[in-house]
XYZ file of C-alpha atoms in Angstrom:
435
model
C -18.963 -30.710 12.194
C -21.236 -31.852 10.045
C -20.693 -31.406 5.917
C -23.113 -28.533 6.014
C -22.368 -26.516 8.871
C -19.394 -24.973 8.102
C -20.951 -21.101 9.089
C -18.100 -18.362 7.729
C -19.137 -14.647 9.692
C -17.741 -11.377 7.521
C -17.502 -8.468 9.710
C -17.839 -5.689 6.736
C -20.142 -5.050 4.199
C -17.646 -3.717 1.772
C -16.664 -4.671 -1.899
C -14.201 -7.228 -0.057
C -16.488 -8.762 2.273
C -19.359 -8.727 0.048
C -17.039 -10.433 -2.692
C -16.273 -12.911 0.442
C -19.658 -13.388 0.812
C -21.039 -14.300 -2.824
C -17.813 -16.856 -3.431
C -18.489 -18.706 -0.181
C -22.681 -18.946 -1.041
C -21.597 -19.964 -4.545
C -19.715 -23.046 -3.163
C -22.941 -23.848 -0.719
C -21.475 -22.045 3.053
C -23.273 -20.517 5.255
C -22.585 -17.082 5.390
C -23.631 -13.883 7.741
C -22.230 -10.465 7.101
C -22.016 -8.003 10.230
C -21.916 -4.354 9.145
C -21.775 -2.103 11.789
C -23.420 0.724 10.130
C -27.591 1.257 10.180
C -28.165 1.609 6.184
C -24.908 0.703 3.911
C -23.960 3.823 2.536
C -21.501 3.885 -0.895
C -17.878 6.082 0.437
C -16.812 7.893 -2.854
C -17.675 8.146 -6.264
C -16.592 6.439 -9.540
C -14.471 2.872 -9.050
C -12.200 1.119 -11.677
C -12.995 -2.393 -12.247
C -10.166 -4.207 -13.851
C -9.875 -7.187 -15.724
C -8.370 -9.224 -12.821
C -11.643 -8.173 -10.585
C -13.552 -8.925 -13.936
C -12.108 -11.962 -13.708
C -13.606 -12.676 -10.354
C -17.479 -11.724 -11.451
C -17.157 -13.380 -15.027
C -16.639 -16.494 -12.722
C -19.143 -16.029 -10.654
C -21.813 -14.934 -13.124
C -22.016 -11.287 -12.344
C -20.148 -9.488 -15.682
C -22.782 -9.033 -17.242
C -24.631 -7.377 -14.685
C -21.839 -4.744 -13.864
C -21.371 -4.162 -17.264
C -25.317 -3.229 -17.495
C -23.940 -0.210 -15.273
C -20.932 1.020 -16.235
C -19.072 1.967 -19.152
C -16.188 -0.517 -20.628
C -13.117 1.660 -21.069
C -11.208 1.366 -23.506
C -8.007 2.548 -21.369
C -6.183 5.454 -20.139
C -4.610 8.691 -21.618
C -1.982 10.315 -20.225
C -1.717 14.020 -20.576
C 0.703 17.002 -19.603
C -0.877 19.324 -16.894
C 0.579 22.968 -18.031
C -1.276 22.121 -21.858
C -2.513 18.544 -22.146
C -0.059 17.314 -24.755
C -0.792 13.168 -25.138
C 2.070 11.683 -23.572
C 0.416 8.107 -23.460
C -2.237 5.901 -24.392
C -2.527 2.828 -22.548
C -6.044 0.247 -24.446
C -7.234 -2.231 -21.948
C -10.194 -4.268 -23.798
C -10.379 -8.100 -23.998
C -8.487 -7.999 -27.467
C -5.690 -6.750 -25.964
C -2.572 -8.101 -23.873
C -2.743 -6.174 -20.928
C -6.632 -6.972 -20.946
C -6.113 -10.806 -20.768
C -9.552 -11.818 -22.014
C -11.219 -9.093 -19.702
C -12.461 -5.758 -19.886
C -11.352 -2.679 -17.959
C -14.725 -1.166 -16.642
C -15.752 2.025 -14.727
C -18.326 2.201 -12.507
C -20.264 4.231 -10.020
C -19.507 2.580 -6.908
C -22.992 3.185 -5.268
C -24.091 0.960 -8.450
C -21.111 -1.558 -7.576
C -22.339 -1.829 -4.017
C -26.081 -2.267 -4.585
C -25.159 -4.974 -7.427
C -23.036 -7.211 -5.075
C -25.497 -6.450 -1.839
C -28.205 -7.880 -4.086
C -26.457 -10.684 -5.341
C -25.156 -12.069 -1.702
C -28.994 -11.714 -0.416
C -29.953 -13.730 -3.756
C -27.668 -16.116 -3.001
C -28.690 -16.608 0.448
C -26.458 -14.669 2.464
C -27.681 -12.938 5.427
C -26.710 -9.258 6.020
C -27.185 -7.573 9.466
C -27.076 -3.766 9.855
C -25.956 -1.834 12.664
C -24.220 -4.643 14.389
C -20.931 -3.045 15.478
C -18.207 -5.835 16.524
C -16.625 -4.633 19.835
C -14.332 -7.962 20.564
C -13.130 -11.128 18.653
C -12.227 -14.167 20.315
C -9.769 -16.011 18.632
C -9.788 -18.938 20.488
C -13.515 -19.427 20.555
C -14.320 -18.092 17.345
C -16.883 -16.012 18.265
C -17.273 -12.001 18.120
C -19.556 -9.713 20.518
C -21.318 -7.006 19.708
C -21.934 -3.828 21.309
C -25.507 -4.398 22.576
C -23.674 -7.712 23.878
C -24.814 -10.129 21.504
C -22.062 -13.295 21.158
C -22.419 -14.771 17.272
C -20.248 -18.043 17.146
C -18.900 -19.040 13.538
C -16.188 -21.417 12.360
C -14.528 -18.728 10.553
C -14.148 -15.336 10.998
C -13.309 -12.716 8.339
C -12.564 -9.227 8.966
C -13.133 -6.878 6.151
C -13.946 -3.674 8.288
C -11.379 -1.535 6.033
C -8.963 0.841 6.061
C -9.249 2.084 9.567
C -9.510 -1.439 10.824
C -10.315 -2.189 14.747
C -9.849 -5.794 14.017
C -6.489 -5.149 12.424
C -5.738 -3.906 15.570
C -7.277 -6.529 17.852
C -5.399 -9.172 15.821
C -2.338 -7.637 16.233
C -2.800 -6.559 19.811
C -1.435 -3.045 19.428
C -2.969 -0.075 17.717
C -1.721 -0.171 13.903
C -3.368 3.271 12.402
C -2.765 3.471 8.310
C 0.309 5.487 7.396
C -0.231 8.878 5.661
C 1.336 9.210 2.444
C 1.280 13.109 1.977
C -1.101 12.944 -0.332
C -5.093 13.676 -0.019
C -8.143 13.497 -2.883
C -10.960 15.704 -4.186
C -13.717 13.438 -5.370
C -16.462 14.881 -7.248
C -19.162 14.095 -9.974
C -21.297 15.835 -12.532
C -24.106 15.008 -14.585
C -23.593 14.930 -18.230
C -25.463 18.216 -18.610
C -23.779 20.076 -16.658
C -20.377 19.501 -18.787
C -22.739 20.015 -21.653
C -23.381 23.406 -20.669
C -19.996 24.876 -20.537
C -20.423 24.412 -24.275
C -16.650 23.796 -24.628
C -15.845 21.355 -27.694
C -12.981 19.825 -26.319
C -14.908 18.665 -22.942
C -17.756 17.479 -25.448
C -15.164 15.187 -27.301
C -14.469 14.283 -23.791
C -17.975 12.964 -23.053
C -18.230 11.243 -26.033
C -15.061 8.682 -25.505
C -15.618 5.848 -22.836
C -11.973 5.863 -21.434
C -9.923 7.093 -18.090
C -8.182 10.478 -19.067
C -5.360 11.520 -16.774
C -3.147 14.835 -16.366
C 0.070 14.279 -14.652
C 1.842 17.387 -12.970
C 3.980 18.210 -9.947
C 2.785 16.572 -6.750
C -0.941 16.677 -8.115
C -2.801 14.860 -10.936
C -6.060 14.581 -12.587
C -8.175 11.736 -13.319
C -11.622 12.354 -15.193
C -13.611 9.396 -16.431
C -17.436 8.676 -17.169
C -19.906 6.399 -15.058
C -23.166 5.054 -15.090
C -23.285 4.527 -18.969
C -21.626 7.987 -19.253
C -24.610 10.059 -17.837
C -22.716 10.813 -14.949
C -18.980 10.978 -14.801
C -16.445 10.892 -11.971
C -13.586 13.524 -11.540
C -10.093 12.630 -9.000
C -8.008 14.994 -7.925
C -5.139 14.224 -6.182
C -2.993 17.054 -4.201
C -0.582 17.129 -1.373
C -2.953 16.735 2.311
C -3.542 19.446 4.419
C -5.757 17.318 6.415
C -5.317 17.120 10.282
C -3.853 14.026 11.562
C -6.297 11.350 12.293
C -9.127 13.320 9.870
C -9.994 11.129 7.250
C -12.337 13.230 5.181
C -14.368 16.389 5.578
C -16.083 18.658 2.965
C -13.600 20.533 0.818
C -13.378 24.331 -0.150
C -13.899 24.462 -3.844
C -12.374 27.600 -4.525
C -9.145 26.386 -2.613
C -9.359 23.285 -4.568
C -9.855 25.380 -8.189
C -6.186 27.549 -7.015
C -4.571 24.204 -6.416
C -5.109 23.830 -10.365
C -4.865 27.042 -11.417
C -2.477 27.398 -14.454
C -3.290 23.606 -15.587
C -4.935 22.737 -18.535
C -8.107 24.503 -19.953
C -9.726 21.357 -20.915
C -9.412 20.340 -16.927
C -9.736 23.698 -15.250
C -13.004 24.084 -17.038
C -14.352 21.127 -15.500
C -13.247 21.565 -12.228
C -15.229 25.501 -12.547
C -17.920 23.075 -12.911
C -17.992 21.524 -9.178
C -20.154 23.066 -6.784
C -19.510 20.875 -3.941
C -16.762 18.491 -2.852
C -15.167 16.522 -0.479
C -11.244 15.695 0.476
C -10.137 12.231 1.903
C -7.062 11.558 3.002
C -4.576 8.648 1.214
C -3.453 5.932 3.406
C -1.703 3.034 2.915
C -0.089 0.343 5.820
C 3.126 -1.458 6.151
C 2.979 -4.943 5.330
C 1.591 -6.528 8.341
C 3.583 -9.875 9.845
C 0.063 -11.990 9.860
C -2.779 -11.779 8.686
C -4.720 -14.756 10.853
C -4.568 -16.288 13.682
C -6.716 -19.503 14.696
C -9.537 -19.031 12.690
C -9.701 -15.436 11.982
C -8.612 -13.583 8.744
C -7.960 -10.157 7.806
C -9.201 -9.664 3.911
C -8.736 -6.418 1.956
C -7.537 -2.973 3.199
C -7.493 -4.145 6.644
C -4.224 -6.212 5.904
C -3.194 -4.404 2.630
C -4.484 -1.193 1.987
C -2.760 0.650 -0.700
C -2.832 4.387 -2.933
C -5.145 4.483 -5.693
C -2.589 4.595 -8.217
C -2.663 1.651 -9.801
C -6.929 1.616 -9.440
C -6.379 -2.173 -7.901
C -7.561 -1.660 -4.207
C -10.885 -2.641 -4.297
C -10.138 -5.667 -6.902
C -7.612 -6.893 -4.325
C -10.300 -7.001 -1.610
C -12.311 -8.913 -4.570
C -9.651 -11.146 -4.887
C -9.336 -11.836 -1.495
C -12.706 -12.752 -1.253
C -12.133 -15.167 -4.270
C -9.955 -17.129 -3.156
C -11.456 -17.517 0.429
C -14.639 -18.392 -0.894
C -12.754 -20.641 -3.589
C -10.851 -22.833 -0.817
C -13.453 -23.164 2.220
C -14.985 -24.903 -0.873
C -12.589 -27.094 -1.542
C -12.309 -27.766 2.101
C -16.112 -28.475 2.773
C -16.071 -30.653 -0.481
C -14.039 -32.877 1.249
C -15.204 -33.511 4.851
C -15.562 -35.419 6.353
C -12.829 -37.267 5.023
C -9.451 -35.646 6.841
C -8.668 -32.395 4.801
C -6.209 -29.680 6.174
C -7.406 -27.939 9.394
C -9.029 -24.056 9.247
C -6.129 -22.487 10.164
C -3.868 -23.964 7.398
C -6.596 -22.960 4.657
C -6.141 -19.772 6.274
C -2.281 -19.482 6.045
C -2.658 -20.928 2.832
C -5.002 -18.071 1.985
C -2.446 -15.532 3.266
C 0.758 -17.055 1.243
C -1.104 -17.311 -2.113
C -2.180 -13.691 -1.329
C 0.341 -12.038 0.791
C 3.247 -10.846 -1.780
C 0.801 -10.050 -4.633
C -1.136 -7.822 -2.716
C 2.323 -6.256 -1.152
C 3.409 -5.119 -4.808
C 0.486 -3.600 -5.478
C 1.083 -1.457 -2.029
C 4.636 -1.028 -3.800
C 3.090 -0.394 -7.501
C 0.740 2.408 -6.077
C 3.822 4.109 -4.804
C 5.911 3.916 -7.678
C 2.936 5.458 -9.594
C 3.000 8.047 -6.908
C 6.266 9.264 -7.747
C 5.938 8.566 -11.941
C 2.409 10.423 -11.321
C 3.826 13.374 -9.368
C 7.223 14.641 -10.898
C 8.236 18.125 -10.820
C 8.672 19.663 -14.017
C 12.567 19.308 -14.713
C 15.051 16.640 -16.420
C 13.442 13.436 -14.575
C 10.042 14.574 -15.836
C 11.430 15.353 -19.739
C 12.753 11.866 -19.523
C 9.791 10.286 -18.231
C 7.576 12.085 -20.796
C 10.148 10.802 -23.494
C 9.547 6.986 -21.976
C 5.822 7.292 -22.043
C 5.765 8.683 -25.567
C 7.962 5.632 -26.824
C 6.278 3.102 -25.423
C 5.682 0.603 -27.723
C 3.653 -2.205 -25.927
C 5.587 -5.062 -25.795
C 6.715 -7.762 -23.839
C 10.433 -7.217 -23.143
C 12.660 -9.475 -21.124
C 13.863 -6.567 -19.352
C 11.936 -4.284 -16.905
C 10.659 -0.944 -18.196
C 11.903 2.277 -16.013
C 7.568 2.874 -15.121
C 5.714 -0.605 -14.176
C 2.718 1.402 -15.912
C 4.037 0.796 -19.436
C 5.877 -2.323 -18.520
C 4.127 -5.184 -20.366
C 5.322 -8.143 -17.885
C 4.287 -6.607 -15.030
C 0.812 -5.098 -16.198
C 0.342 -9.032 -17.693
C 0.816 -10.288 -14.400
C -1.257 -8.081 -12.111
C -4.266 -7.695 -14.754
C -4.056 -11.703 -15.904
C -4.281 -13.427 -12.572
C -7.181 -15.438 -11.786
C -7.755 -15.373 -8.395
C -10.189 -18.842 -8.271
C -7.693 -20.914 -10.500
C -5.162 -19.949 -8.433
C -6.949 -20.576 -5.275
C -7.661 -24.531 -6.424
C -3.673 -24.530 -7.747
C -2.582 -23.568 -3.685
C -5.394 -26.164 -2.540
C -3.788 -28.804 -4.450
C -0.484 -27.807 -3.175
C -0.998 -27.845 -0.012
C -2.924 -31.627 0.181
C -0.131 -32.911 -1.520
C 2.458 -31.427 0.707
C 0.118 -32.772 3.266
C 0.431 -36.328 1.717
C 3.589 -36.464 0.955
C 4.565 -35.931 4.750
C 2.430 -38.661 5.905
């Protein structure tokens, strides 16, 4: 193999694989994304962008850019749903602690997706639509497609999602995401349109560039603006009533406005305001024994998808991608002097990645329950935490990781390429050190 040939092939076109893709062309790979759909077409509405994803693009040049596009929050509120008393207020900037240096930003993910799409073609990436993978083979390192087409890489990443095939083929059983009993409404308005329900509450609403969420019994809330707050994103999160196996479908908006009957005016008013919707159902998936094999890797929610709860699934894809990109690098710097083989970069990869990404799964559910508590005792108390919470760094854990300094340091601070070149170094040494 020559010092230029290393060829890495990202079956996805996702934030995840197209993070994948811009961190390998930054460090000089060659790089060819397979997305199986004919046009790539944005799932959802408004995406968080956290300072540990921030992280990612302020390394590779691209903060700016986002920022162009979204709105910097300046954190989250927490409200009561029956009369949306403040119970918390949470500031993530890059003067704060829990921002690290970073901001917290909100952004339209068709604006997210275009940006990054862009940015891998700029950088030389090539990205083929409507080539649907059918078959991996792991010991050839090659995939087929369905019109029969064999592409041959040295690496092989698979970022096809949530509902992963090659999660599947990797494992060599079927391995569906688990339903959490949970579903989402996902809608968005123009800025007009709250504008004309003429409501001065709402207005003082549109005017503040943060994340505003209403916490109530098995449901919550999350409203936040988008796209330089002309256009801002609304969450709602309910028990499913989906079928098995049906992952989204256009939702009934009156059903959806009963769900919330009896909430908050200041909410309730907006949802009035949604004409259309639609419902997806919340999945997450055990932590998965291995996430490679040869020279094929699982990246993003096809090894570690997780609820939205702690808005980190997408920057754990970007992550992911990170620290790929970071140590095939590192790797191709080297050769062709001997360097660790592709498949210890690759369990390298999954240790340096692998527990992180498994308490987030964890942190989403433990948000799930804080999120969701029935009015009663436990909720009184954990209204009474929330309210006292005094943002510091204790040497004990709080009761809710969402207040708890240490842990909110930890996921929002790390620096997915620094810690990428820290597990590179690692592992040559170990490597010396046993010859």
């Amino acid at each position: 193999m020559s010092q230029t040939s290393l060829k890495i092939v990202i079956i996805g076109a996702g934030m995840g694989g197209l993070a994948c893709a811009i961190a390998c062309r930054h460090v000089g790979l060659s790089v060819l994304v397979l997305e199986r759909t004919p046009t790539i077409q944005p799932i959802g509405a408004g995406i968080q962008i956290p300072p540990n994803a921030c992280r990612v693009w302020f390394h590779y040049g691209l903060l700016d850019k986002l920022s162009e596009y979204s709105v910097q929050s300046q954190g989250t509120l927490f409200r009561r749903w029956k009369n949306g008393e403040l119970l918390c207020k949470r500031s993530i900037d890059r003067e704060t602690n829990l921002g690290c240096g970073m901001p917290l930003l909100v952004i339209h993910r068709a604006d997210y997706q275009r940006i990054l799409v862009d940015e891998a073609k700029l950088l030389g990436a090539e990205i083929r639509l409507g080539a649907n993978v059918i078959d991996v083979d792991f010991a050839g390192t090659n995939v087929t497609l369905a019109d029969g087409e064999v592409i041959k890489g040295d690496v092989i990443i698979g970022a096809d999602g949530l509902w992963s095939t090659l999660r599947d083929k990797l494992l060599g059983y079927p391995s569906p995401p688990q339903e959490t009993g949970n579903l989402a409404y996902r809608a968005t308005f123009e800025r007009s349109v709250l504008e004309s329900l003429n409501d001065p509450t709402i207005n003082d609403l549109l005017n503040q560039s943060q994340v505003t969420c209403w916490l109530g019994p098995s449901s919550h809330a999350v409203f936040y603006p988008v796209r330089r707050g002309k256009v801002f994103n609304l969450v709602l999160a309910t028990p499913d009533d989906l079928p098995m196996n049906v992952r989204n479908q256009k939702g009934n908006v009156l059903e959806m406005r009963e769900l919330f009957r009896g909430w908050d005016e200041t909410i309730t008013k907006i949802i009035s305001a949604v004409s259309t919707v639609l419902k997806w159902k919340l999945c997450h998936h055990h932590k998965l024994t291995s996430w490679t094999k040869n020279n094929f890797a699982l990246l993003g929610d096809a090894c570690h998808p997780s609820l939205p709860y702690q808005a980190q699934g997408g920057a754990m894809a970007i992550e992911d991608g990170a620290v790929l990109g970071t140590l095939f690098g590192m790797y191709q710097s080297q050769l062709p002097n001997s360097c660790p083989s592709i498949p210890e970069i690759l369990h390298l990869y999954e240790s340096i990645r692998k527990e992180r990404t498994a308490t987030n799964v964890q942190g989403g559910v433990a948000n799930q329950r804080m999120f969701h508590m029935p009015d009663g005792p436990d909720q009184e108390e954990r209204d009474q935490i929330l309210k006292a919470a005094d943002w510091k760094e204790k040497d004990v854990d709080e009761k809710f990781i969402w207040i708890d300094v240490r842990y909110q340091k930890k996921l929002l601070g790390w620096d997915a390429v620094e810690e990428a070149r820290k597990g590179w170094e690692r592992l040559v040494g170990e490597r010396s050190d046993g010859n």
